[in-house]
Amino acid sequence: MDDSKGGSSRAVHISSEQVQRFCEFLYRRTGMSFAESKRYFIDRRLEDRIAATGSSSFQEYFSLLRTDADQEIEHLINSFTVNETYFYREEHQLRCMTASLLDDIVSRREPGATLRIWSIPCSTGEEPYSIALWLMENWPQVDNYNIEIVGSDIDTRALRAAAEGIYGDRALMRLSRDIIGRYFTSVTGGNHQIDEGLRNSIEFTQANLIDTKDMMQYRDFDLIFCRNVLIYFDDASRRLAAENLYDCLRPGGYICLGHSESMSRISPLFRVSRFPDAIVYQRPEADHG
Amino acid sequence: MPLIRGKNSGASSESSGSPQAALDSPDADSRWMAARAFAGQADAVPALAAALAREPIPRVREAIMTALIRIGNPASIDVLLPYLRSQDAGVRAAAIEALQALPEAIAPFMPPLLSDGDSDVRLLATELARNMEASQATRLLCELIEHEPHPNVCAAAIDVLTEVGTLEALPTLERCAARFAATPFLPFAISVAMSRISGEKS
Ligand SMILES: C[S@@+](CC[C@H](N)C(=O)[O-])C[C@H]1O[C@@H](n2cnc3c(N)ncnc32)[C@H](O)[C@@H]1O
């Protein structure tokens, strides 16, 4: 890559203090905290945004950001999120959902009732589509209930890709040929698009896990998948996210985290529930303080 | 088709009335919501402080503390610090956890805490170093250990150092072991800490 001179995107100098100020800003907005050791990752993205906005210095870019001119915050967040994921990631949780969680939830619900499942963050859609596929393939009761699946993320670019539902081979590596054949059609470039029925059955929305106002718009979920994002947060943001998620769940509802994440270390609000396939967290039925 | 698309995911009714008033509500859920609505608002510190002082429900207390953490300025730390002296172990633990979430903002408050006249406060303060940057935590805890008369406070500091300490802690630990040679558990804890610290770094 040529990053020498003459209007190159690498021309602006960013000092340590500036990076620190920037990280604080990003942290306040998203909960994502990057250590000094991630300096390379941060500088690269920051320099790109400075160039893309035609700013001549960090200072100029930063004031643009703070006044949210041209929705620069959205672009910035989009460039800092790490969206990579794939279908049927952590399959044991999907198994837990159909082998244990949903049966428990519907034991308190009449047939025909609506079950609400939330995938947050959903990134480019692999997770909510996996939930939908898995339910259709593996849950005998699937036709007895209305199942509503919502996918949310902070990254609007990822959400657009999710709604489009076009994936390369890497994202599909865990799916059988049979499933790919039945639910995907081939599109240009050797990619696969998930079928229209499925695309239309999932609602994609933008939400920030640590923005309490954003999160207050979501209520009454029976099951939340919140996987592989809390690892990017520090203690304070994890704690806030836990409280936000608590409010979004029905009493008795469950939350599934990524395998390296543990709610017990984050918040006492939830009860640990051990099932044969996975450890999940439950919002208690009744709260006694 | 069993999968349906919701018209809109939000089923929320924006609660009316100011969060300020709701912080006084007799209903715990309303207070919980109000506390959460204040997350990150620096001008809410006095209201949150007053609410925290009278809040009996742990879940709501924690939400108030989370709001203060999100503010994270010296004023919010000033509100949290006195709870380290609470007679209620649950409250003390919650305060520790909240302050631990602010490793950078808490740093200037550490020296006075670590030389507090109350040995219980000094002991709890060692916990606050756990999330701090390693060299800073090491420096603060070593300063404490050099002068600390109370073996239990030393033990607590050593416990934290075992996890986060750097090589700079070794001379202080050696001196501490010599000073407390007659208190059997301390030299043992120190030898564990020293081997952990030097083992990890080499
Ligand atoms: C690695 S993906 C995880 C996707 C999926 N849950 C999985 O486990 O495969 C992390 C996602 O978190 C999103 N994210 C980061 N910070 C967020 C925040 N504060 N609120 C909501 N989503 C966030 C990013 O945009 C990214 O899409």
Coordinates of C-alpha atoms and ligand atoms in Angstrom, one line a residue:
Chain A
M1 CA 0.0 0.0 0.0
D2 CA 1.3 3.4 -0.8
D3 CA 1.0 5.7 2.1
S4 CA 3.7 8.2 1.4
K5 CA 2.5 11.7 0.7
G6 CA 0.4 14.0 -1.4
G7 CA -3.2 13.8 -0.1
S8 CA -2.6 10.3 1.1
S9 CA -5.0 9.1 3.8
R10 CA -2.0 8.5 6.1
A11 CA -0.8 12.1 6.1
V12 CA -2.5 13.3 9.3
H13 CA -0.6 13.0 12.5
I14 CA -2.6 11.8 15.6
S15 CA -1.0 12.2 19.0
S16 CA -1.4 9.8 21.9
E17 CA -3.6 12.3 23.8
Q18 CA -5.8 12.6 20.8
V19 CA -6.2 8.9 20.4
Q20 CA -7.1 8.8 24.1
R21 CA -9.7 11.5 23.8
F22 CA -11.1 9.8 20.8
C23 CA -11.3 6.4 22.5
E24 CA -13.1 8.0 25.4
F25 CA -15.6 9.4 23.0
L26 CA -16.1 6.1 21.2
Y27 CA -16.5 4.4 24.6
R28 CA -19.1 6.8 25.8
R29 CA -21.1 6.3 22.6
T30 CA -20.8 2.5 22.1
G31 CA -19.3 0.9 25.2
M32 CA -16.5 -0.5 23.1
S33 CA -13.2 0.0 24.8
F34 CA -9.9 -0.3 23.0
A35 CA -6.6 -0.5 24.9
E36 CA -3.4 1.2 23.9
S37 CA -2.4 -2.2 22.4
K38 CA -5.1 -1.7 19.7
R39 CA -3.5 1.5 18.6
Y40 CA -2.9 0.2 15.1
F41 CA -6.5 -0.8 14.7
I42 CA -7.7 2.6 16.0
D43 CA -5.3 4.7 14.0
R44 CA -6.1 3.0 10.7
R45 CA -9.8 3.5 11.0
L46 CA -9.5 7.0 12.4
E47 CA -7.1 8.1 9.6
D48 CA -9.5 6.6 7.0
R49 CA -12.4 8.6 8.4
I50 CA -10.4 11.8 8.6
A51 CA -9.5 11.3 4.9
A52 CA -13.0 10.4 3.9
T53 CA -14.5 13.5 5.5
G54 CA -11.9 15.7 3.9
S55 CA -10.8 16.9 7.4
S56 CA -7.3 18.4 7.5
S57 CA -6.5 17.5 11.1
F58 CA -7.7 15.3 13.9
Q59 CA -9.0 18.4 15.6
E60 CA -11.2 19.3 12.7
Y61 CA -12.5 15.8 12.4
F62 CA -13.2 15.5 16.1
S63 CA -15.4 18.7 16.1
L64 CA -17.3 17.3 13.0
L65 CA -17.9 14.2 15.0
R66 CA -19.0 15.9 18.1
T67 CA -21.6 18.0 16.2
D68 CA -22.6 14.9 14.3
A69 CA -22.3 16.7 11.0
D70 CA -23.3 14.5 8.1
Q71 CA -24.1 11.6 10.4
E72 CA -20.4 11.1 10.8
I73 CA -20.9 9.1 14.0
E74 CA -22.8 6.5 12.2
H75 CA -20.0 6.1 9.6
L76 CA -17.5 6.0 12.4
I77 CA -19.3 3.4 14.4
N78 CA -19.7 1.3 11.2
S79 CA -16.0 1.5 10.6
F80 CA -15.1 0.4 14.2
T81 CA -17.4 -2.6 14.7
V82 CA -16.2 -6.1 14.0
N83 CA -19.0 -7.9 12.3
E84 CA -17.5 -11.2 11.4
T85 CA -19.7 -14.2 12.1
Y86 CA -21.3 -17.2 10.5
F87 CA -24.4 -19.4 10.4
Y88 CA -24.9 -21.9 13.2
R89 CA -22.2 -20.3 15.4
E90 CA -22.3 -22.0 18.8
E91 CA -24.8 -24.5 17.7
H92 CA -25.1 -26.0 21.2
Q93 CA -27.1 -22.9 22.2
L94 CA -29.5 -23.4 19.3
R95 CA -29.9 -27.0 20.4
C96 CA -30.5 -25.8 23.9
M97 CA -33.2 -23.4 22.6
T98 CA -35.2 -26.2 21.0
A99 CA -34.4 -28.9 23.5
S100 CA -35.1 -26.9 26.6
L101 CA -35.7 -23.2 26.6
L102 CA -38.7 -22.9 24.3
D103 CA -40.5 -25.9 25.8
D104 CA -40.1 -24.2 29.2
I105 CA -41.4 -20.9 27.8
V106 CA -44.4 -22.4 26.1
S107 CA -45.4 -24.4 29.1
R108 CA -46.7 -21.0 30.4
R109 CA -48.3 -20.0 27.1
E110 CA -51.3 -21.1 25.1
P111 CA -50.8 -22.5 21.5
G112 CA -51.2 -19.7 19.0
A113 CA -49.5 -17.2 21.3
T114 CA -46.6 -15.2 20.1
L115 CA -43.0 -15.9 21.1
R116 CA -40.5 -13.1 20.8
I117 CA -36.8 -13.8 20.1
W118 CA -34.2 -11.1 19.8
S119 CA -30.8 -11.3 18.3
I120 CA -28.7 -8.4 19.5
P121 CA -26.2 -7.7 18.1
C122 CA -27.2 -9.5 14.9
S123 CA -24.4 -8.2 12.8
T124 CA -25.0 -9.1 9.1
G125 CA -27.9 -11.4 9.9
E126 CA -26.3 -14.8 10.3
E127 CA -27.5 -15.2 13.8
P128 CA -31.2 -14.4 13.5
Y129 CA -31.4 -16.4 10.2
S130 CA -29.8 -19.3 12.0
I131 CA -32.4 -19.1 14.7
A132 CA -35.1 -19.1 12.1
L133 CA -33.6 -22.0 10.2
W134 CA -32.9 -24.0 13.3
L135 CA -36.5 -23.6 14.6
M136 CA -38.0 -24.7 11.3
E137 CA -35.7 -27.7 11.1
N138 CA -35.7 -28.7 14.7
W139 CA -38.6 -27.6 16.8
P140 CA -41.6 -29.8 16.5
Q141 CA -43.9 -27.2 18.0
V142 CA -42.9 -24.5 15.5
D143 CA -46.3 -24.5 13.8
N144 CA -48.2 -24.1 17.0
Y145 CA -46.9 -20.6 17.8
N146 CA -46.3 -17.3 16.2
I147 CA -42.6 -16.7 16.3
E148 CA -41.3 -13.2 16.0
I149 CA -37.6 -12.7 15.5
V150 CA -36.0 -9.3 15.7
G151 CA -32.4 -8.6 14.7
S152 CA -30.6 -5.5 16.0
D153 CA -27.2 -4.0 15.8
I154 CA -25.5 -0.6 16.2
D155 CA -24.0 -0.8 12.8
T156 CA -26.3 0.3 10.0
R157 CA -24.1 -1.0 7.3
A158 CA -24.3 -4.5 8.8
L159 CA -28.1 -4.2 9.1
R160 CA -28.4 -3.3 5.4
A161 CA -26.4 -6.4 4.6
A162 CA -28.6 -8.5 6.9
A163 CA -31.8 -7.4 5.2
E164 CA -30.3 -8.3 1.9
G165 CA -29.2 -11.7 3.1
I166 CA -26.4 -12.5 0.7
Y167 CA -23.6 -14.7 2.0
G168 CA -20.4 -16.2 0.8
D169 CA -19.2 -19.7 1.4
R170 CA -17.3 -18.8 4.6
A171 CA -20.5 -17.7 6.4
L172 CA -22.3 -20.9 5.3
M173 CA -19.5 -23.4 6.2
R174 CA -21.5 -25.0 9.1
L175 CA -24.7 -25.5 7.0
S176 CA -25.4 -28.8 5.2
R177 CA -25.7 -28.9 1.5
D178 CA -29.3 -29.9 2.0
I179 CA -30.2 -26.8 4.0
I180 CA -28.3 -24.5 1.6
G181 CA -30.2 -26.1 -1.2
R182 CA -33.6 -25.6 0.4
Y183 CA -33.2 -22.1 1.9
F184 CA -30.7 -20.3 -0.4
T185 CA -30.6 -19.4 -4.0
S186 CA -27.3 -18.8 -5.9
V187 CA -26.6 -15.2 -6.9
T188 CA -23.7 -13.6 -8.8
G189 CA -20.2 -14.0 -7.6
G190 CA -20.7 -17.4 -6.2
N191 CA -22.8 -16.1 -3.3
H192 CA -26.0 -17.3 -1.8
Q193 CA -29.1 -15.4 -0.9
I194 CA -31.4 -16.5 1.8
D195 CA -34.9 -17.0 0.7
E196 CA -37.3 -14.2 0.5
G197 CA -39.8 -15.7 3.0
L198 CA -37.1 -15.8 5.6
R199 CA -35.9 -12.4 4.8
N200 CA -39.3 -11.0 5.2
S201 CA -40.0 -12.7 8.4
I202 CA -37.2 -11.0 10.4
E203 CA -37.3 -7.4 11.4
F204 CA -33.9 -5.6 11.4
T205 CA -33.5 -2.5 13.5
Q206 CA -30.8 -0.3 14.8
A207 CA -30.1 -0.4 18.6
N208 CA -27.2 0.4 20.8
L209 CA -26.9 -2.0 23.8
I210 CA -25.7 0.7 26.1
D211 CA -28.1 3.4 25.1
T212 CA -30.9 3.1 27.6
K213 CA -33.2 5.2 25.5
D214 CA -32.7 3.0 22.5
M215 CA -33.2 -0.1 24.6
M216 CA -36.4 1.1 26.2
Q217 CA -38.2 0.7 22.9
Y218 CA -37.8 -3.0 23.2
R219 CA -39.9 -5.1 25.6
D220 CA -41.3 -8.5 26.3
F221 CA -38.8 -10.8 24.7
D222 CA -38.9 -14.4 25.7
L223 CA -35.4 -15.1 24.6
I224 CA -32.4 -12.9 23.8
F225 CA -29.2 -13.9 22.1
C226 CA -26.5 -11.4 23.0
R227 CA -23.4 -13.1 21.8
N228 CA -19.9 -12.0 21.2
V229 CA -20.2 -8.3 21.9
L230 CA -19.8 -8.0 25.7
I231 CA -16.2 -9.0 25.2
Y232 CA -15.5 -5.7 23.6
F233 CA -17.0 -3.8 26.5
D234 CA -15.5 -2.8 29.8
D235 CA -17.1 -3.5 33.2
A236 CA -19.2 -0.3 33.3
S237 CA -20.7 -0.9 29.9
R238 CA -21.3 -4.5 30.5
R239 CA -23.2 -3.6 33.6
L240 CA -25.3 -1.1 31.8
A241 CA -26.0 -3.6 29.0
A242 CA -27.1 -6.2 31.5
E243 CA -29.6 -3.8 33.1
N244 CA -30.8 -2.8 29.7
L245 CA -31.3 -6.4 28.6
Y246 CA -33.0 -7.2 31.8
D247 CA -35.7 -4.7 31.1
C248 CA -36.2 -6.1 27.6
L249 CA -36.9 -9.6 28.8
R250 CA -40.2 -11.0 30.1
P251 CA -39.9 -12.3 33.7
G252 CA -38.9 -15.9 33.3
G253 CA -37.3 -15.2 29.9
Y254 CA -33.8 -16.3 29.0
I255 CA -30.6 -14.8 27.7
C256 CA -27.8 -16.6 25.9
L257 CA -24.3 -15.1 25.8
G258 CA -21.3 -16.1 23.8
H259 CA -19.2 -19.0 25.2
S260 CA -16.5 -16.8 26.7
E261 CA -18.9 -14.5 28.4
S262 CA -20.5 -15.0 31.8
M263 CA -23.3 -12.9 33.3
S264 CA -22.3 -14.0 36.8
R265 CA -19.3 -11.9 36.5
I266 CA -21.3 -9.0 35.2
S267 CA -24.5 -8.7 37.1
P268 CA -26.5 -10.4 39.9
L269 CA -29.8 -9.6 38.1
F270 CA -30.0 -13.0 36.4
R271 CA -30.2 -16.5 37.6
V272 CA -27.8 -19.1 36.1
S273 CA -29.7 -22.0 34.4
R274 CA -27.8 -25.1 33.5
F275 CA -29.2 -27.2 30.7
P276 CA -27.6 -30.2 29.1
D277 CA -26.6 -28.2 26.0
A278 CA -25.7 -24.8 27.5
I279 CA -25.5 -22.5 30.4
V280 CA -28.0 -19.7 30.0
Y281 CA -29.3 -16.8 32.2
Q282 CA -32.8 -16.3 33.3
R283 CA -34.6 -13.2 34.5
P284 CA -36.4 -14.4 37.7
E285 CA -40.2 -14.7 37.5
A286 CA -40.6 -12.4 40.5
D287 CA -38.2 -9.9 41.8
H288 CA -37.7 -9.5 45.5
G289 CA -35.3 -6.6 45.3
Chain B
M1 CA -45.5 -20.1 8.1
P2 CA -44.7 -20.1 11.8
L3 CA -42.4 -17.1 11.6
I4 CA -44.0 -13.8 11.7
R5 CA -42.8 -10.3 11.5
G6 CA -43.7 -7.9 14.3
K7 CA -45.2 -4.6 13.2
N8 CA -42.7 -2.9 15.4
S9 CA -40.6 -4.4 18.1
G10 CA -41.2 -1.7 20.6
A11 CA -44.1 -2.3 22.9
S12 CA -43.0 0.4 25.2
S13 CA -45.1 3.2 26.5
E14 CA -42.7 6.1 27.2
S15 CA -43.3 6.6 30.9
S16 CA -44.6 10.0 31.7
G17 CA -43.5 12.4 34.4
S18 CA -39.9 13.4 35.1
P19 CA -37.3 10.8 36.1
Q20 CA -36.5 13.2 39.0
A21 CA -40.0 12.7 40.4
A22 CA -40.0 9.0 39.7
L23 CA -36.8 8.6 41.8
D24 CA -39.1 9.3 44.8
S25 CA -41.9 6.9 43.7
P26 CA -43.1 4.4 46.3
D27 CA -42.9 1.8 43.5
A28 CA -39.5 0.1 43.1
D29 CA -39.9 -0.5 39.4
S30 CA -40.5 3.2 38.8
R31 CA -37.4 4.1 40.8
W32 CA -35.5 1.5 38.8
M33 CA -36.6 3.0 35.5
A34 CA -35.9 6.5 36.8
A35 CA -32.4 5.6 37.9
R36 CA -31.7 4.1 34.5
A37 CA -33.0 7.1 32.7
F38 CA -30.2 9.1 34.4
A39 CA -27.3 7.0 33.1
G40 CA -24.5 9.3 32.0
Q41 CA -26.2 12.6 32.9
A42 CA -23.6 14.5 35.0
D43 CA -26.2 17.0 36.3
A44 CA -28.1 14.2 37.8
V45 CA -25.4 13.4 40.4
P46 CA -27.1 15.2 43.3
A47 CA -30.5 13.6 42.6
L48 CA -28.9 10.2 42.3
A49 CA -26.9 10.7 45.5
A50 CA -30.1 11.5 47.4
A51 CA -31.9 8.5 46.0
L52 CA -29.0 6.2 46.8
A53 CA -29.0 7.3 50.4
R54 CA -32.6 6.2 50.9
E55 CA -32.9 3.3 48.6
P56 CA -33.7 0.0 50.3
I57 CA -33.9 -2.4 47.3
P58 CA -30.6 -3.8 46.2
R59 CA -31.5 -4.1 42.5
V60 CA -32.5 -0.4 42.4
R61 CA -29.5 0.6 44.4
E62 CA -27.3 -1.1 41.8
A63 CA -29.1 0.7 39.0
I64 CA -28.4 4.0 40.7
M65 CA -24.8 3.1 41.0
T66 CA -24.6 2.1 37.4
A67 CA -26.0 5.5 36.5
L68 CA -23.2 7.1 38.6
I69 CA -20.6 4.9 37.0
R70 CA -21.7 6.0 33.6
I71 CA -21.2 9.5 34.7
G72 CA -17.8 8.5 36.1
N73 CA -16.6 12.0 37.2
P74 CA -15.1 12.9 40.5
A75 CA -18.5 14.0 41.8
S76 CA -20.0 10.6 41.2
I77 CA -17.0 8.9 42.9
D78 CA -17.5 11.2 45.9
V79 CA -21.1 9.9 46.1
L80 CA -20.0 6.3 46.1
L81 CA -17.0 6.4 48.4
P82 CA -18.8 6.8 51.7
Y83 CA -20.6 3.5 51.1
L84 CA -17.3 1.7 51.6
R85 CA -17.9 2.5 55.3
S86 CA -21.4 1.1 55.4
Q87 CA -22.2 -1.4 58.1
D88 CA -24.1 -3.5 55.6
A89 CA -21.8 -5.9 53.8
G90 CA -24.1 -6.0 50.7
V91 CA -23.8 -2.2 50.4
R92 CA -20.1 -2.3 50.8
A93 CA -19.7 -5.0 48.2
A94 CA -21.9 -3.1 45.7
A95 CA -19.9 0.1 46.3
I96 CA -16.6 -1.8 45.7
E97 CA -18.0 -3.3 42.5
A98 CA -19.2 0.1 41.3
L99 CA -15.9 1.8 42.0
Q100 CA -13.9 -1.0 40.5
A101 CA -15.7 -0.2 37.2
L102 CA -14.0 3.2 37.2
P103 CA -10.3 2.2 37.4
E104 CA -9.0 5.4 35.9
A105 CA -11.3 7.9 37.6
I106 CA -10.6 6.3 41.0
A107 CA -6.9 6.7 40.8
P108 CA -6.5 10.1 42.4
F109 CA -8.7 8.9 45.3
M110 CA -6.5 6.0 46.1
P111 CA -3.7 7.4 48.2
P112 CA -6.1 8.9 50.9
L113 CA -8.2 5.7 50.9
L114 CA -5.1 3.5 51.3
S115 CA -4.0 5.6 54.3
D116 CA -7.4 5.9 55.8
G117 CA -7.5 5.6 59.6
D118 CA -10.0 2.7 59.4
S119 CA -8.2 -0.5 58.6
D120 CA -11.4 -1.9 57.1
V121 CA -11.5 0.9 54.5
R122 CA -7.8 0.4 53.7
L123 CA -8.5 -3.3 53.2
L124 CA -11.5 -2.7 50.9
A125 CA -9.5 -0.1 49.0
T126 CA -6.9 -2.7 48.0
E127 CA -9.7 -4.3 46.0
L128 CA -10.1 -1.2 43.9
A129 CA -6.6 -1.6 42.6
R130 CA -7.6 -4.9 40.9
N131 CA -8.8 -3.4 37.7
M132 CA -6.2 -0.6 37.5
E133 CA -3.3 -0.6 35.2
A134 CA -0.7 -3.0 36.5
S135 CA 2.2 -0.7 37.2
Q136 CA -0.1 1.8 38.9
A137 CA -1.7 -0.8 41.0
T138 CA 1.7 -2.2 42.0
R139 CA 3.0 1.2 43.0
L140 CA -0.1 2.0 45.1
L141 CA -0.2 -1.3 46.9
C142 CA 3.5 -1.4 47.6
E143 CA 3.3 2.1 49.2
L144 CA 0.6 0.7 51.4
I145 CA 2.4 -2.5 52.3
E146 CA 5.6 -0.6 53.2
H147 CA 3.8 1.1 56.1
E148 CA 0.9 -1.1 56.9
P149 CA 0.8 -2.3 60.5
H150 CA -2.3 -4.6 60.1
P151 CA -1.5 -8.1 58.8
N152 CA -5.0 -8.5 57.3
V153 CA -4.7 -5.4 55.2
C154 CA -1.3 -6.6 54.0
A155 CA -2.8 -9.9 53.1
A156 CA -5.5 -8.3 51.1
A157 CA -3.0 -6.1 49.2
I158 CA -0.9 -9.2 48.6
D159 CA -3.8 -11.1 47.2
V160 CA -4.4 -8.3 44.7
L161 CA -0.7 -8.1 43.8
T162 CA -0.7 -11.9 43.2
E163 CA -3.1 -11.2 40.4
V164 CA -1.9 -7.9 38.9
G165 CA 1.5 -7.2 40.4
T166 CA 4.6 -6.5 38.4
L167 CA 8.3 -7.3 39.2
E168 CA 8.6 -4.0 41.0
A169 CA 6.6 -5.4 43.8
L170 CA 9.2 -8.1 44.7
P171 CA 11.5 -6.0 47.1
T172 CA 8.5 -4.7 49.0
L173 CA 7.1 -8.2 49.4
E174 CA 10.4 -9.5 50.7
R175 CA 10.6 -6.7 53.3
C176 CA 7.0 -7.4 54.3
A177 CA 7.7 -11.1 54.8
A178 CA 10.6 -10.2 57.1
R179 CA 8.5 -7.8 59.0
F180 CA 5.7 -10.2 59.6
A181 CA 7.9 -13.3 60.0
A182 CA 5.9 -14.2 63.2
T183 CA 2.6 -14.1 61.5
P184 CA 2.7 -17.5 59.8
F185 CA 0.1 -17.0 57.0
L186 CA 1.7 -13.8 55.6
P187 CA 5.1 -15.2 54.6
F188 CA 3.3 -18.1 52.9
A189 CA 1.0 -15.8 51.0
I190 CA 4.0 -13.7 50.0
S191 CA 5.9 -16.6 48.7
V192 CA 3.0 -17.6 46.6
A193 CA 2.6 -14.0 45.3
M194 CA 6.3 -13.7 44.5
S195 CA 6.5 -16.9 42.6
R196 CA 3.4 -16.0 40.7
I197 CA 4.7 -12.5 39.8
S198 CA 8.2 -13.6 38.8
G199 CA 7.0 -16.8 37.1
E200 CA 4.6 -14.9 34.9
K201 CA 7.1 -12.3 33.9
S202 CA 10.0 -14.4 33.0
Ligands
LIG1 C1 -18.8 -10.3 16.3 S1 -20.3 -9.6 16.1 C2 -21.4 -10.8 16.9 C3 -22.5 -11.2 16.0 C4 -23.3 -12.3 16.6 N1 -24.0 -12.0 17.8 C5 -22.5 -13.6 16.7 O1 -22.3 -14.0 17.9 O2 -22.0 -14.1 15.8 C6 -20.3 -8.1 17.1 C7 -21.4 -7.1 16.7 O3 -21.6 -6.2 17.8 C8 -22.0 -5.0 17.3 N2 -21.9 -4.0 18.3 C9 -20.8 -3.4 18.9 N3 -21.1 -2.5 19.8 C10 -22.5 -2.5 19.9 C11 -23.4 -1.8 20.7 N4 -23.0 -0.9 21.6 N5 -24.7 -2.1 20.6 C12 -25.2 -3.0 19.7 N6 -24.3 -3.7 18.9 C13 -23.0 -3.4 19.0 C14 -21.1 -4.8 16.1 O4 -21.7 -3.9 15.1 C15 -21.0 -6.2 15.6 O5 -21.9 -6.4 14.5

